[in-house]
XYZ file of C-alpha atoms in Angstrom:
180
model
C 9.934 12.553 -26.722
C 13.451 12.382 -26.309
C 14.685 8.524 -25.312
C 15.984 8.235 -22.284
C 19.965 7.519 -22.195
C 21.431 4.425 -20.527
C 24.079 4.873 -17.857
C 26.516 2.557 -16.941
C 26.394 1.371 -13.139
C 28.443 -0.733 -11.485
C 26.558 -3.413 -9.490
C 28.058 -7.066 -7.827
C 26.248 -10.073 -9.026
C 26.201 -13.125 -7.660
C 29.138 -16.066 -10.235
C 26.040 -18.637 -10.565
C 23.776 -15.836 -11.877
C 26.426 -13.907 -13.546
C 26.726 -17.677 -15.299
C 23.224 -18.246 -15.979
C 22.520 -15.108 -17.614
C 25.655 -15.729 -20.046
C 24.099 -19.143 -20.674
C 20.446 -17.838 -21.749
C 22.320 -14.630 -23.655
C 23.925 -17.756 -25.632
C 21.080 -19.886 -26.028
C 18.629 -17.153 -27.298
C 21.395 -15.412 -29.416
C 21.208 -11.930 -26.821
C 23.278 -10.159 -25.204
C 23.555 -10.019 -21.081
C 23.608 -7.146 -20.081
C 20.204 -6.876 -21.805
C 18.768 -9.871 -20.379
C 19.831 -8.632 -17.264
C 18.074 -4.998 -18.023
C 15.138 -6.828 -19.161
C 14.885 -9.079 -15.809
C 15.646 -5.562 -13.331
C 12.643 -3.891 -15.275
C 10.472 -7.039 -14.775
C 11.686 -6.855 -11.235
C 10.683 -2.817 -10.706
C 7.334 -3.349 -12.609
C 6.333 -6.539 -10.513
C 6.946 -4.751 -7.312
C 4.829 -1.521 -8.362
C 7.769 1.082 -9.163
C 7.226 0.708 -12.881
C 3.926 0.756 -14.746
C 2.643 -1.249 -17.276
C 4.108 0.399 -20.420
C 6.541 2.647 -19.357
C 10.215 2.688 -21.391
C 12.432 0.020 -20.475
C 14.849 3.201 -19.822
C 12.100 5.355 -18.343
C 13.507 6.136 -14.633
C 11.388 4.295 -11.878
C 9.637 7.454 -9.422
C 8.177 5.291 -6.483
C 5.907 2.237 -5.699
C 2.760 3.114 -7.945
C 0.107 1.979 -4.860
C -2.616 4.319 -4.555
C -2.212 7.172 -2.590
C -3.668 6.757 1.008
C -7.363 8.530 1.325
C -7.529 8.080 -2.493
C -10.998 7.544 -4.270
C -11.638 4.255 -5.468
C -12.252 3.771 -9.042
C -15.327 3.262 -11.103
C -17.785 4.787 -8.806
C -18.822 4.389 -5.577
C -18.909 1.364 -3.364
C -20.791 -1.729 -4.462
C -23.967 -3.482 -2.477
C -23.335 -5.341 0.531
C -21.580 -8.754 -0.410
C -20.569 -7.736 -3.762
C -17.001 -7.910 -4.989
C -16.015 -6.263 -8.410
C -12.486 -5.743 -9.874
C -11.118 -2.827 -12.576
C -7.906 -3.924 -14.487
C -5.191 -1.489 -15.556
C -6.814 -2.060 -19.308
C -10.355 -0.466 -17.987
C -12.360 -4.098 -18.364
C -14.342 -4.432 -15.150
C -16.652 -7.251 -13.688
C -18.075 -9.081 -10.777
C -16.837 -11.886 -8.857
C -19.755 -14.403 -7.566
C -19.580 -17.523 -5.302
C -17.867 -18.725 -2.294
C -14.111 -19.341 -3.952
C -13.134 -17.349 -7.125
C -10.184 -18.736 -8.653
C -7.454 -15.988 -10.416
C -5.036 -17.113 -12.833
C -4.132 -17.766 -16.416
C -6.261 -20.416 -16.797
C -9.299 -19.869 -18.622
C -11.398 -21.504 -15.937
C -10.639 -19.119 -13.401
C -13.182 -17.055 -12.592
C -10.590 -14.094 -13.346
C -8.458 -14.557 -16.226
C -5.300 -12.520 -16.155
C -3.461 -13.234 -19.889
C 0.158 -12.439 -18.420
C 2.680 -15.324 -19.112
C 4.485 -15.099 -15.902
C 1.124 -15.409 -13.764
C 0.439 -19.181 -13.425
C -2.523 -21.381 -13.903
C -3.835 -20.772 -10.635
C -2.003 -17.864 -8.571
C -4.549 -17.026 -6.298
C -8.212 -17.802 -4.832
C -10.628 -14.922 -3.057
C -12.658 -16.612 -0.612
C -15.945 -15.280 1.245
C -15.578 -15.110 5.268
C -18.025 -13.789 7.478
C -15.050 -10.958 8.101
C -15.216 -10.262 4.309
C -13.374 -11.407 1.367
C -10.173 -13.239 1.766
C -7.458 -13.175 -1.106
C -5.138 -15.922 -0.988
C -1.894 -16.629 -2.815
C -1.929 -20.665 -3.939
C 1.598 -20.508 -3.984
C 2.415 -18.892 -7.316
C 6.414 -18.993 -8.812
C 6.168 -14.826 -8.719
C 3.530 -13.835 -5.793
C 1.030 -11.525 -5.164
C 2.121 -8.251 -4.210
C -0.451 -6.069 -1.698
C 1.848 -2.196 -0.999
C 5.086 -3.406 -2.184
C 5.266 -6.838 -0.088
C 4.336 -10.314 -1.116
C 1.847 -11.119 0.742
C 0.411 -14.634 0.987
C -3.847 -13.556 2.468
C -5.486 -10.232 3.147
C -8.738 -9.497 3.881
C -9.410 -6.918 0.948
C -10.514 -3.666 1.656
C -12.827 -1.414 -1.033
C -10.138 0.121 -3.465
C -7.221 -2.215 -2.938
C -4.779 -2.587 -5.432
C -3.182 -6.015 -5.342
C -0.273 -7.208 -8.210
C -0.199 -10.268 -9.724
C 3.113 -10.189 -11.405
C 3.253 -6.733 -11.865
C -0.569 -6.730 -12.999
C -2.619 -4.366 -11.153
C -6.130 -5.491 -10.470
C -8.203 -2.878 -7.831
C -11.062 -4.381 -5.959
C -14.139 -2.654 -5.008
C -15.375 -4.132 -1.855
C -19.618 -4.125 -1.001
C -20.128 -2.347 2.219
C -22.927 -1.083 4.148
C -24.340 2.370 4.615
C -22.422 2.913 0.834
C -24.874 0.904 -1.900
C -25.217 0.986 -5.412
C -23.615 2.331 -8.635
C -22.702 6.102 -9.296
């Protein structure tokens, strides 16, 4: 596979970043402009126009939401009052109780082991409309169709980010039970 080449682009930056970035490039011995690469591809991938693994110079093609009408994943709808979740790395499982906890720490009820997702970034809560997601405030958001969002009441086959981690939820409904 043939790298892809860099291009230079001219773009304005705001003095105080401009600054800052020259002050980290000193600090951790790096250069800026690649700091400044690295932070635009953290930015693209966190918003859903990068995947997970793609090249650092691997042209971004869209916001990588699923298509609308798509399938969810993993089979079909859960039971009635169930709520399961599929991560980009294929491990799957079930969330149980009233408030699930997601985060980085390890007593969340869903562990995400990405640096930039904090301790506790956000809480899914049952309501007689269904389950609630709920960003506790976190440094870099939760991301629901390329917006930050803050709640939603999650629908079956949602993909939400968590700093650029996709996580799809499969919603219990009725009329739709059990696994494929």
């Amino acid at each position: 596979m043939t790298p892809t080449p860099r291009v230079s682009k001219k773009i304005a930056v705001a003095q105080h970043l401009w600054d800052a970035y020259e002050q980290m490039a000193e600090a951790m011995g790096a250069d800026r402009e690649s700091l400044i690469n690295q932070a635009l591809h953290a930015f693209a991938r966190s918003q859903g126009f990068l995947e997970r693994g793609e090249a650092e110079g691997a042209p971004a093609i869209g916001p990588a939401a699923k298509p609308a009408g798509a399938p969810a994943p993993a089979g079909s709808r859960p039971p009635p009052g169930v709520l399961r979740y599929q991560l980009s790395s294929g491990r799957t499982g079930e969330l149980e109780g009233e408030r699930m906890v997601i985060g980085r720490g390890r007593h969340c009820q869903l562990t995400l082991d990405v640096s930039k997702v904090s301790r506790e970034h956000a809480a899914i809560h049952r309501s007689p409309g269904g389950f609630v997601l709920e960003d506790l405030g976190s440094a870099n958001g939760t991301w629901f169709d390329g917006a930050r969002i803050r709640a939603r009441t999650l629908e079956h086959g949602d993909v939400v980010y968590f700093c650029g981690e996709p996580v799809t939820f499969l919603v219990g409904g009725e009329g739709e039970g059990g696994d494929a």
